[in-house]
Amino acid sequence: MIYKKRDGILQIKIFFVGLLIGSSYLIGDTIYKSFIKRHKELNEVISILEIIRMDLAFGLYTLEEIFYRASLKKDYCLCEFFKNMQEDLSKEDGKTLEEILNKNIVEVKKTTNLQSGEIDVIKKLFLTLGQSDIESQQRLIDLTCENLKKLTGDSKEEIIKKGSLYKKLITFIGICIGIILF
């Protein structure tokens, strides 16, 4: 009878230790995937900016139309942002571009893994669109793309260094806690 009770307690301990280790692995994997997602999102932003630069080169599109064309890229992280920007610009409620941008940039912060510095760079770029000649705007977009490309290099290093480290470290901590509890 005593052995059955011990066996039952041992099985419960093993179950909870396994659950703890599995949970710690999943937490580490989630953190690792957030680093990967940020890198992917930075590349998507660069692609969208290049599309916007090409649209500006034709000079036939308004800012509203450029945002609409960017919103058609449904698999990109900022498609909803561009759709909302286009819809807000089409309304004639007297709001400035900065007010519309501030409203919509909040959603970008919530729905993406982009860091605040990267979002600020994008915000500053969009605030300057339409305020100078086409060549200046294209150069500004090119400069922003180059800066974002440098950040993608940094994010790739973060995936290798920090992402892998967090994944392994949190799993190791889960194993250690499991051993201590066992």
N, C-alpha and C. Protein backbone atom coordinates (compact mmCIF):
# COMPACT_ATOMS: atom_id res chain seq x y z
N MET A 1 0.82 -1.19 0.00
CA MET A 1 0.00 0.00 0.00
C MET A 1 0.87 1.26 0.00
N ILE A 2 1.93 1.23 0.81
CA ILE A 2 2.82 2.38 0.88
C ILE A 2 3.51 2.58 -0.47
N TYR A 3 3.87 1.46 -1.14
CA TYR A 3 4.55 1.57 -2.42
C TYR A 3 3.64 2.16 -3.49
N LYS A 4 2.36 1.83 -3.45
CA LYS A 4 1.42 2.37 -4.42
C LYS A 4 1.27 3.88 -4.24
N LYS A 5 1.26 4.32 -2.99
CA LYS A 5 1.14 5.75 -2.71
C LYS A 5 2.38 6.49 -3.21
N ARG A 6 3.57 5.91 -2.97
CA ARG A 6 4.81 6.52 -3.43
C ARG A 6 4.86 6.54 -4.95
N ASP A 7 4.44 5.43 -5.56
CA ASP A 7 4.43 5.37 -7.02
C ASP A 7 3.51 6.44 -7.60
N GLY A 8 2.36 6.66 -6.96
CA GLY A 8 1.42 7.68 -7.43
C GLY A 8 2.00 9.06 -7.30
N ILE A 9 2.66 9.34 -6.19
CA ILE A 9 3.29 10.65 -5.98
C ILE A 9 4.44 10.84 -6.96
N LEU A 10 5.20 9.76 -7.19
CA LEU A 10 6.31 9.83 -8.13
C LEU A 10 5.81 10.11 -9.55
N GLN A 11 4.73 9.47 -9.94
CA GLN A 11 4.17 9.71 -11.26
C GLN A 11 3.68 11.15 -11.41
N ILE A 12 3.07 11.68 -10.36
CA ILE A 12 2.61 13.08 -10.39
C ILE A 12 3.81 14.01 -10.51
N LYS A 13 4.88 13.74 -9.74
CA LYS A 13 6.08 14.57 -9.83
C LYS A 13 6.68 14.52 -11.24
N ILE A 14 6.76 13.33 -11.79
CA ILE A 14 7.32 13.18 -13.14
C ILE A 14 6.47 13.95 -14.14
N PHE A 15 5.15 13.86 -14.00
CA PHE A 15 4.26 14.59 -14.89
C PHE A 15 4.49 16.09 -14.81
N PHE A 16 4.55 16.63 -13.60
CA PHE A 16 4.73 18.07 -13.45
C PHE A 16 6.13 18.54 -13.87
N VAL A 17 7.14 17.73 -13.63
CA VAL A 17 8.48 18.08 -14.09
C VAL A 17 8.52 18.08 -15.62
N GLY A 18 7.89 17.10 -16.24
CA GLY A 18 7.80 17.07 -17.71
C GLY A 18 7.04 18.27 -18.23
N LEU A 19 5.97 18.63 -17.56
CA LEU A 19 5.19 19.81 -17.94
C LEU A 19 6.02 21.08 -17.81
N LEU A 20 6.79 21.18 -16.74
CA LEU A 20 7.66 22.34 -16.51
C LEU A 20 8.72 22.44 -17.59
N ILE A 21 9.35 21.34 -17.92
CA ILE A 21 10.40 21.35 -18.94
C ILE A 21 9.80 21.69 -20.31
N GLY A 22 8.67 21.08 -20.61
CA GLY A 22 8.00 21.37 -21.89
C GLY A 22 7.59 22.83 -21.98
N SER A 23 7.06 23.38 -20.89
CA SER A 23 6.65 24.80 -20.89
C SER A 23 7.84 25.72 -21.05
N SER A 24 8.94 25.40 -20.37
CA SER A 24 10.12 26.25 -20.49
C SER A 24 10.67 26.20 -21.91
N TYR A 25 10.62 25.04 -22.54
CA TYR A 25 11.07 24.94 -23.93
C TYR A 25 10.18 25.80 -24.83
N LEU A 26 8.88 25.74 -24.64
CA LEU A 26 7.96 26.52 -25.46
C LEU A 26 8.14 28.02 -25.27
N ILE A 27 8.41 28.44 -24.04
CA ILE A 27 8.67 29.86 -23.77
C ILE A 27 9.93 30.31 -24.51
N GLY A 28 11.00 29.52 -24.40
CA GLY A 28 12.24 29.84 -25.10
C GLY A 28 12.05 29.86 -26.60
N ASP A 29 11.28 28.92 -27.13
CA ASP A 29 11.02 28.86 -28.56
C ASP A 29 10.20 30.06 -29.02
N THR A 30 9.25 30.51 -28.21
CA THR A 30 8.45 31.68 -28.54
C THR A 30 9.31 32.93 -28.62
N ILE A 31 10.22 33.08 -27.68
CA ILE A 31 11.14 34.23 -27.69
C ILE A 31 12.03 34.16 -28.93
N TYR A 32 12.53 32.99 -29.24
CA TYR A 32 13.37 32.79 -30.43
C TYR A 32 12.60 33.18 -31.70
N LYS A 33 11.36 32.74 -31.78
CA LYS A 33 10.54 33.04 -32.97
C LYS A 33 10.22 34.53 -33.07
N SER A 34 10.15 35.24 -31.94
CA SER A 34 9.90 36.69 -32.01
C SER A 34 11.10 37.41 -32.64
N PHE A 35 12.30 36.92 -32.40
CA PHE A 35 13.48 37.49 -33.06
C PHE A 35 13.43 37.24 -34.57
N ILE A 36 13.02 36.04 -34.94
CA ILE A 36 12.90 35.70 -36.36
C ILE A 36 11.81 36.55 -37.02
N LYS A 37 10.70 36.73 -36.32
CA LYS A 37 9.59 37.52 -36.88
C LYS A 37 10.01 38.97 -37.09
N ARG A 38 10.76 39.53 -36.15
CA ARG A 38 11.23 40.91 -36.29
C ARG A 38 12.10 41.05 -37.54
N HIS A 39 12.99 40.09 -37.76
CA HIS A 39 13.86 40.12 -38.93
C HIS A 39 13.03 40.06 -40.21
N LYS A 40 12.04 39.21 -40.24
CA LYS A 40 11.16 39.08 -41.40
C LYS A 40 10.38 40.38 -41.63
N GLU A 41 9.90 40.98 -40.56
CA GLU A 41 9.13 42.21 -40.68
C GLU A 41 9.99 43.37 -41.19
N LEU A 42 11.23 43.43 -40.76
CA LEU A 42 12.13 44.47 -41.27
C LEU A 42 12.33 44.31 -42.78
N ASN A 43 12.49 43.08 -43.23
CA ASN A 43 12.64 42.84 -44.68
C ASN A 43 11.37 43.22 -45.43
N GLU A 44 10.22 42.97 -44.83
CA GLU A 44 8.95 43.34 -45.46
C GLU A 44 8.82 44.86 -45.57
N VAL A 45 9.24 45.57 -44.53
CA VAL A 45 9.18 47.04 -44.56
C VAL A 45 10.07 47.57 -45.68
N ILE A 46 11.24 47.01 -45.82
CA ILE A 46 12.15 47.42 -46.90
C ILE A 46 11.49 47.19 -48.26
N SER A 47 10.86 46.04 -48.43
CA SER A 47 10.19 45.73 -49.71
C SER A 47 9.06 46.73 -49.99
N ILE A 48 8.28 47.04 -48.98
CA ILE A 48 7.18 47.99 -49.17
C ILE A 48 7.73 49.37 -49.50
N LEU A 49 8.79 49.79 -48.84
CA LEU A 49 9.38 51.10 -49.14
C LEU A 49 9.91 51.16 -50.57
N GLU A 50 10.44 50.06 -51.05
CA GLU A 50 10.92 50.03 -52.43
C GLU A 50 9.75 50.13 -53.41
N ILE A 51 8.62 49.53 -53.06
CA ILE A 51 7.42 49.66 -53.89
C ILE A 51 6.94 51.11 -53.89
N ILE A 52 6.96 51.72 -52.73
CA ILE A 52 6.54 53.13 -52.62
C ILE A 52 7.48 54.02 -53.43
N ARG A 53 8.78 53.74 -53.38
CA ARG A 53 9.76 54.52 -54.14
C ARG A 53 9.48 54.41 -55.64
N MET A 54 9.15 53.20 -56.09
CA MET A 54 8.83 53.03 -57.52
C MET A 54 7.56 53.79 -57.89
N ASP A 55 6.56 53.76 -57.02
CA ASP A 55 5.32 54.49 -57.29
C ASP A 55 5.59 55.99 -57.35
N LEU A 56 6.46 56.48 -56.50
CA LEU A 56 6.81 57.90 -56.52
C LEU A 56 7.56 58.27 -57.80
N ALA A 57 8.32 57.32 -58.32
CA ALA A 57 9.09 57.58 -59.54
C ALA A 57 8.17 57.91 -60.71
N PHE A 58 7.01 57.28 -60.75
CA PHE A 58 6.06 57.59 -61.81
C PHE A 58 5.44 58.96 -61.61
N GLY A 59 5.28 59.36 -60.36
CA GLY A 59 4.77 60.69 -60.06
C GLY A 59 3.29 60.88 -60.36
N LEU A 60 2.60 59.81 -60.64
CA LEU A 60 1.20 59.91 -61.00
C LEU A 60 0.26 59.58 -59.84
N TYR A 61 0.81 59.17 -58.73
CA TYR A 61 -0.01 58.71 -57.62
C TYR A 61 -0.02 59.72 -56.48
N THR A 62 -1.18 59.85 -55.86
CA THR A 62 -1.27 60.65 -54.64
C THR A 62 -0.80 59.78 -53.48
N LEU A 63 -0.61 60.39 -52.34
CA LEU A 63 -0.19 59.64 -51.17
C LEU A 63 -1.25 58.59 -50.80
N GLU A 64 -2.49 58.96 -50.94
CA GLU A 64 -3.59 58.03 -50.67
C GLU A 64 -3.50 56.81 -51.59
N GLU A 65 -3.22 57.02 -52.85
CA GLU A 65 -3.11 55.92 -53.81
C GLU A 65 -1.87 55.06 -53.54
N ILE A 66 -0.80 55.69 -53.13
CA ILE A 66 0.42 54.95 -52.80
C ILE A 66 0.18 54.05 -51.60
N PHE A 67 -0.51 54.56 -50.60
CA PHE A 67 -0.83 53.74 -49.43
C PHE A 67 -1.79 52.61 -49.81
N TYR A 68 -2.70 52.89 -50.70
CA TYR A 68 -3.63 51.83 -51.15
C TYR A 68 -2.85 50.71 -51.84
N ARG A 69 -1.95 51.08 -52.73
CA ARG A 69 -1.17 50.07 -53.45
C ARG A 69 -0.30 49.27 -52.49
N ALA A 70 0.23 49.91 -51.45
CA ALA A 70 1.02 49.19 -50.46
C ALA A 70 0.14 48.25 -49.63
N SER A 71 -1.12 48.62 -49.42
CA SER A 71 -2.02 47.79 -48.62
C SER A 71 -2.43 46.52 -49.36
N LEU A 72 -2.18 46.45 -50.64
CA LEU A 72 -2.55 45.26 -51.42
C LEU A 72 -1.62 44.08 -51.14
N LYS A 73 -0.50 44.35 -50.51
CA LYS A 73 0.44 43.28 -50.14
C LYS A 73 -0.04 42.63 -48.84
N LYS A 74 -1.02 41.76 -48.95
CA LYS A 74 -1.72 41.19 -47.79
C LYS A 74 -0.83 40.36 -46.87
N ASP A 75 0.22 39.77 -47.41
CA ASP A 75 1.06 38.93 -46.57
C ASP A 75 2.14 39.72 -45.83
N TYR A 76 2.18 41.04 -46.00
CA TYR A 76 3.16 41.86 -45.31
C TYR A 76 2.59 42.37 -44.00
N CYS A 77 3.48 42.64 -43.06
CA CYS A 77 3.07 43.02 -41.71
C CYS A 77 2.39 44.39 -41.65
N LEU A 78 2.67 45.26 -42.59
CA LEU A 78 2.12 46.61 -42.54
C LEU A 78 0.92 46.83 -43.47
N CYS A 79 0.37 45.76 -44.03
CA CYS A 79 -0.73 45.95 -45.00
C CYS A 79 -1.94 46.60 -44.33
N GLU A 80 -2.24 46.21 -43.11
CA GLU A 80 -3.38 46.80 -42.40
C GLU A 80 -3.11 48.26 -42.06
N PHE A 81 -1.88 48.58 -41.71
CA PHE A 81 -1.49 49.96 -41.44
C PHE A 81 -1.72 50.83 -42.67
N PHE A 82 -1.27 50.37 -43.84
CA PHE A 82 -1.45 51.14 -45.06
C PHE A 82 -2.92 51.25 -45.46
N LYS A 83 -3.67 50.21 -45.23
CA LYS A 83 -5.10 50.26 -45.52
C LYS A 83 -5.78 51.32 -44.65
N ASN A 84 -5.47 51.33 -43.36
CA ASN A 84 -6.04 52.32 -42.45
C ASN A 84 -5.59 53.74 -42.81
N MET A 85 -4.33 53.88 -43.20
CA MET A 85 -3.83 55.19 -43.61
C MET A 85 -4.57 55.69 -44.84
N GLN A 86 -4.76 54.80 -45.80
CA GLN A 86 -5.46 55.17 -47.03
C GLN A 86 -6.90 55.56 -46.74
N GLU A 87 -7.57 54.79 -45.89
CA GLU A 87 -8.96 55.10 -45.54
C GLU A 87 -9.06 56.43 -44.79
N ASP A 88 -8.14 56.67 -43.87
CA ASP A 88 -8.17 57.91 -43.09
C ASP A 88 -7.86 59.13 -43.97
N LEU A 89 -6.96 58.95 -44.94
CA LEU A 89 -6.64 60.05 -45.85
C LEU A 89 -7.81 60.35 -46.79
N SER A 90 -8.59 59.32 -47.13
CA SER A 90 -9.71 59.54 -48.05
C SER A 90 -10.86 60.28 -47.37
N LYS A 91 -10.93 60.18 -46.04
CA LYS A 91 -11.95 60.95 -45.32
C LYS A 91 -11.54 62.42 -45.31
N GLU A 92 -12.49 63.26 -45.42
CA GLU A 92 -12.17 64.68 -45.40
C GLU A 92 -12.65 65.26 -44.07
N ASP A 93 -11.95 64.88 -43.01
CA ASP A 93 -12.35 65.34 -41.68
C ASP A 93 -11.39 66.38 -41.10
N GLY A 94 -10.49 66.88 -41.91
CA GLY A 94 -9.60 67.96 -41.48
C GLY A 94 -8.39 67.52 -40.69
N LYS A 95 -8.16 66.23 -40.56
CA LYS A 95 -6.99 65.76 -39.82
C LYS A 95 -5.74 65.88 -40.67
N THR A 96 -4.64 66.20 -40.02
CA THR A 96 -3.37 66.30 -40.73
C THR A 96 -2.77 64.91 -40.87
N LEU A 97 -1.77 64.79 -41.73
CA LEU A 97 -1.08 63.53 -41.93
C LEU A 97 -0.45 63.05 -40.62
N GLU A 98 0.08 63.97 -39.85
CA GLU A 98 0.71 63.59 -38.59
C GLU A 98 -0.30 63.00 -37.61
N GLU A 99 -1.49 63.57 -37.53
CA GLU A 99 -2.53 63.05 -36.65
C GLU A 99 -2.97 61.65 -37.09
N ILE A 100 -3.14 61.49 -38.39
CA ILE A 100 -3.54 60.18 -38.93
C ILE A 100 -2.43 59.15 -38.68
N LEU A 101 -1.20 59.56 -38.90
CA LEU A 101 -0.07 58.67 -38.70
C LEU A 101 0.08 58.26 -37.24
N ASN A 102 -0.06 59.22 -36.33
CA ASN A 102 0.04 58.91 -34.90
C ASN A 102 -1.03 57.91 -34.47
N LYS A 103 -2.23 58.07 -35.02
CA LYS A 103 -3.32 57.16 -34.68
C LYS A 103 -3.02 55.75 -35.16
N ASN A 104 -2.53 55.64 -36.38
CA ASN A 104 -2.31 54.32 -36.97
C ASN A 104 -1.01 53.65 -36.55
N ILE A 105 -0.05 54.44 -36.13
CA ILE A 105 1.24 53.87 -35.73
C ILE A 105 1.11 53.09 -34.42
N VAL A 106 0.10 53.42 -33.63
CA VAL A 106 -0.16 52.70 -32.38
C VAL A 106 -0.45 51.23 -32.68
N GLU A 107 -1.21 50.98 -33.74
CA GLU A 107 -1.52 49.60 -34.13
C GLU A 107 -0.28 48.86 -34.60
N VAL A 108 0.63 49.56 -35.26
CA VAL A 108 1.87 48.92 -35.72
C VAL A 108 2.67 48.46 -34.51
N LYS A 109 2.71 49.28 -33.48
CA LYS A 109 3.44 48.92 -32.27
C LYS A 109 2.83 47.70 -31.60
N LYS A 110 1.51 47.59 -31.66
CA LYS A 110 0.82 46.46 -31.03
C LYS A 110 0.94 45.17 -31.82
N THR A 111 0.91 45.27 -33.14
CA THR A 111 0.79 44.06 -33.96
C THR A 111 2.10 43.54 -34.54
N THR A 112 3.18 44.30 -34.40
CA THR A 112 4.45 43.84 -34.97
C THR A 112 5.51 43.71 -33.88
N ASN A 113 6.62 43.12 -34.24
CA ASN A 113 7.77 43.01 -33.34
C ASN A 113 8.81 44.09 -33.63
N LEU A 114 8.43 45.07 -34.44
CA LEU A 114 9.36 46.16 -34.74
C LEU A 114 9.62 46.96 -33.47
N GLN A 115 10.86 47.39 -33.31
CA GLN A 115 11.22 48.18 -32.14
C GLN A 115 10.83 49.63 -32.35
N SER A 116 10.75 50.38 -31.28
CA SER A 116 10.27 51.76 -31.36
C SER A 116 11.18 52.63 -32.23
N GLY A 117 12.47 52.40 -32.22
CA GLY A 117 13.38 53.16 -33.08
C GLY A 117 13.09 52.94 -34.56
N GLU A 118 12.80 51.70 -34.91
CA GLU A 118 12.48 51.37 -36.30
C GLU A 118 11.15 52.00 -36.71
N ILE A 119 10.20 51.98 -35.81
CA ILE A 119 8.89 52.58 -36.09
C ILE A 119 9.03 54.09 -36.24
N ASP A 120 9.88 54.70 -35.42
CA ASP A 120 10.10 56.15 -35.52
C ASP A 120 10.73 56.53 -36.87
N VAL A 121 11.64 55.70 -37.36
CA VAL A 121 12.26 55.95 -38.67
C VAL A 121 11.19 55.92 -39.76
N ILE A 122 10.31 54.94 -39.69
CA ILE A 122 9.23 54.83 -40.68
C ILE A 122 8.29 56.02 -40.56
N LYS A 123 7.97 56.40 -39.34
CA LYS A 123 7.07 57.54 -39.11
C LYS A 123 7.65 58.83 -39.68
N LYS A 124 8.92 59.07 -39.41
CA LYS A 124 9.57 60.29 -39.93
C LYS A 124 9.58 60.29 -41.46
N LEU A 125 9.79 59.14 -42.04
CA LEU A 125 9.78 59.05 -43.50
C LEU A 125 8.41 59.43 -44.05
N PHE A 126 7.36 58.87 -43.50
CA PHE A 126 6.02 59.15 -44.03
C PHE A 126 5.59 60.60 -43.79
N LEU A 127 6.11 61.21 -42.74
CA LEU A 127 5.77 62.61 -42.49
C LEU A 127 6.43 63.54 -43.53
N THR A 128 7.51 63.08 -44.12
CA THR A 128 8.19 63.93 -45.11
C THR A 128 7.72 63.69 -46.53
N LEU A 129 6.97 62.61 -46.75
CA LEU A 129 6.48 62.35 -48.11
C LEU A 129 5.55 63.45 -48.56
N GLY A 130 5.73 63.88 -49.78
CA GLY A 130 4.88 64.92 -50.35
C GLY A 130 5.31 66.33 -50.03
N GLN A 131 6.42 66.49 -49.31
CA GLN A 131 6.86 67.83 -48.92
C GLN A 131 8.04 68.33 -49.73
N SER A 132 8.53 67.50 -50.64
CA SER A 132 9.65 67.93 -51.48
C SER A 132 9.49 67.31 -52.87
N ASP A 133 10.48 67.54 -53.73
CA ASP A 133 10.37 66.99 -55.07
C ASP A 133 10.56 65.47 -55.05
N ILE A 134 10.23 64.85 -56.15
CA ILE A 134 10.21 63.39 -56.23
C ILE A 134 11.60 62.80 -56.01
N GLU A 135 12.63 63.42 -56.58
CA GLU A 135 13.98 62.90 -56.42
C GLU A 135 14.43 62.92 -54.96
N SER A 136 14.10 63.99 -54.25
CA SER A 136 14.46 64.07 -52.83
C SER A 136 13.73 63.00 -52.03
N GLN A 137 12.47 62.78 -52.35
CA GLN A 137 11.71 61.76 -51.65
C GLN A 137 12.28 60.37 -51.93
N GLN A 138 12.68 60.14 -53.17
CA GLN A 138 13.28 58.85 -53.51
C GLN A 138 14.59 58.63 -52.78
N ARG A 139 15.41 59.68 -52.70
CA ARG A 139 16.67 59.57 -51.97
C ARG A 139 16.42 59.30 -50.49
N LEU A 140 15.41 59.94 -49.94
CA LEU A 140 15.07 59.73 -48.53
C LEU A 140 14.60 58.29 -48.30
N ILE A 141 13.81 57.76 -49.22
CA ILE A 141 13.36 56.37 -49.09
C ILE A 141 14.55 55.43 -49.23
N ASP A 142 15.46 55.72 -50.17
CA ASP A 142 16.66 54.89 -50.34
C ASP A 142 17.52 54.91 -49.07
N LEU A 143 17.67 56.08 -48.49
CA LEU A 143 18.44 56.20 -47.25
C LEU A 143 17.79 55.42 -46.11
N THR A 144 16.48 55.52 -46.03
CA THR A 144 15.75 54.77 -44.99
C THR A 144 15.90 53.27 -45.21
N CYS A 145 15.82 52.84 -46.46
CA CYS A 145 16.01 51.42 -46.78
C CYS A 145 17.40 50.94 -46.39
N GLU A 146 18.41 51.76 -46.67
CA GLU A 146 19.78 51.39 -46.29
C GLU A 146 19.92 51.27 -44.77
N ASN A 147 19.32 52.20 -44.04
CA ASN A 147 19.36 52.13 -42.58
C ASN A 147 18.64 50.88 -42.07
N LEU A 148 17.51 50.57 -42.68
CA LEU A 148 16.77 49.37 -42.27
C LEU A 148 17.52 48.10 -42.65
N LYS A 149 18.27 48.12 -43.76
CA LYS A 149 19.07 46.96 -44.14
C LYS A 149 20.16 46.70 -43.11
N LYS A 150 20.73 47.78 -42.58
CA LYS A 150 21.73 47.61 -41.51
C LYS A 150 21.07 46.98 -40.29
N LEU A 151 19.85 47.41 -40.00
CA LEU A 151 19.13 46.84 -38.86
C LEU A 151 18.77 45.37 -39.08
N THR A 152 18.55 44.98 -40.34
CA THR A 152 18.28 43.55 -40.60
C THR A 152 19.53 42.72 -40.32
N GLY A 153 20.69 43.29 -40.61
CA GLY A 153 21.93 42.59 -40.27
C GLY A 153 22.06 42.42 -38.77
N ASP A 154 21.73 43.49 -38.04
CA ASP A 154 21.76 43.41 -36.58
C ASP A 154 20.74 42.40 -36.07
N SER A 155 19.56 42.38 -36.68
CA SER A 155 18.52 41.45 -36.22
C SER A 155 18.92 40.01 -36.52
N LYS A 156 19.64 39.80 -37.60
CA LYS A 156 20.12 38.44 -37.92
C LYS A 156 21.12 37.98 -36.87
N GLU A 157 21.99 38.89 -36.44
CA GLU A 157 22.94 38.56 -35.37
C GLU A 157 22.21 38.29 -34.07
N GLU A 158 21.15 39.05 -33.79
CA GLU A 158 20.36 38.82 -32.57
C GLU A 158 19.70 37.45 -32.59
N ILE A 159 19.26 37.01 -33.75
CA ILE A 159 18.67 35.68 -33.85
C ILE A 159 19.70 34.63 -33.46
N ILE A 160 20.89 34.79 -34.01
CA ILE A 160 21.94 33.80 -33.75
C ILE A 160 22.40 33.85 -32.30
N LYS A 161 22.63 35.05 -31.80
CA LYS A 161 23.18 35.18 -30.45
C LYS A 161 22.10 35.11 -29.38
N LYS A 162 21.23 36.11 -29.37
CA LYS A 162 20.25 36.21 -28.29
C LYS A 162 19.14 35.18 -28.40
N GLY A 163 18.59 35.01 -29.59
CA GLY A 163 17.47 34.09 -29.76
C GLY A 163 17.83 32.67 -29.36
N SER A 164 18.93 32.18 -29.87
CA SER A 164 19.37 30.83 -29.53
C SER A 164 19.73 30.73 -28.05
N LEU A 165 20.35 31.78 -27.52
CA LEU A 165 20.72 31.79 -26.12
C LEU A 165 19.47 31.71 -25.23
N TYR A 166 18.48 32.54 -25.51
CA TYR A 166 17.25 32.51 -24.71
C TYR A 166 16.58 31.15 -24.79
N LYS A 167 16.54 30.59 -25.98
CA LYS A 167 15.88 29.29 -26.17
C LYS A 167 16.56 28.21 -25.32
N LYS A 168 17.88 28.17 -25.37
CA LYS A 168 18.62 27.16 -24.63
C LYS A 168 18.62 27.45 -23.13
N LEU A 169 18.78 28.72 -22.77
CA LEU A 169 18.86 29.09 -21.37
C LEU A 169 17.55 28.81 -20.63
N ILE A 170 16.45 29.20 -21.22
CA ILE A 170 15.16 28.99 -20.55
C ILE A 170 14.85 27.50 -20.45
N THR A 171 15.19 26.73 -21.47
CA THR A 171 15.00 25.28 -21.39
C THR A 171 15.89 24.70 -20.29
N PHE A 172 17.12 25.15 -20.21
CA PHE A 172 18.03 24.68 -19.17
C PHE A 172 17.51 25.03 -17.78
N ILE A 173 17.00 26.25 -17.62
CA ILE A 173 16.44 26.65 -16.33
C ILE A 173 15.27 25.75 -15.96
N GLY A 174 14.41 25.42 -16.93
CA GLY A 174 13.30 24.52 -16.68
C GLY A 174 13.77 23.14 -16.23
N ILE A 175 14.83 22.64 -16.88
CA ILE A 175 15.39 21.34 -16.49
C ILE A 175 15.95 21.42 -15.07
N CYS A 176 16.66 22.48 -14.75
CA CYS A 176 17.24 22.65 -13.41
C CYS A 176 16.16 22.71 -12.33
N ILE A 177 15.13 23.48 -12.60
CA ILE A 177 14.03 23.56 -11.62
C ILE A 177 13.36 22.19 -11.48
N GLY A 178 13.21 21.47 -12.59
CA GLY A 178 12.64 20.13 -12.54
C GLY A 178 13.48 19.19 -11.70
N ILE A 179 14.79 19.27 -11.84
CA ILE A 179 15.68 18.42 -11.04
C ILE A 179 15.57 18.78 -9.57
N ILE A 180 15.54 20.06 -9.27
CA ILE A 180 15.43 20.49 -7.87
C ILE A 180 14.11 20.02 -7.27
N LEU A 181 13.03 20.12 -8.02
CA LEU A 181 11.73 19.71 -7.50
C LEU A 181 11.61 18.19 -7.38
N PHE A 182 12.35 17.46 -8.16
CA PHE A 182 12.26 16.02 -8.15
C PHE A 182 12.98 15.48 -6.96
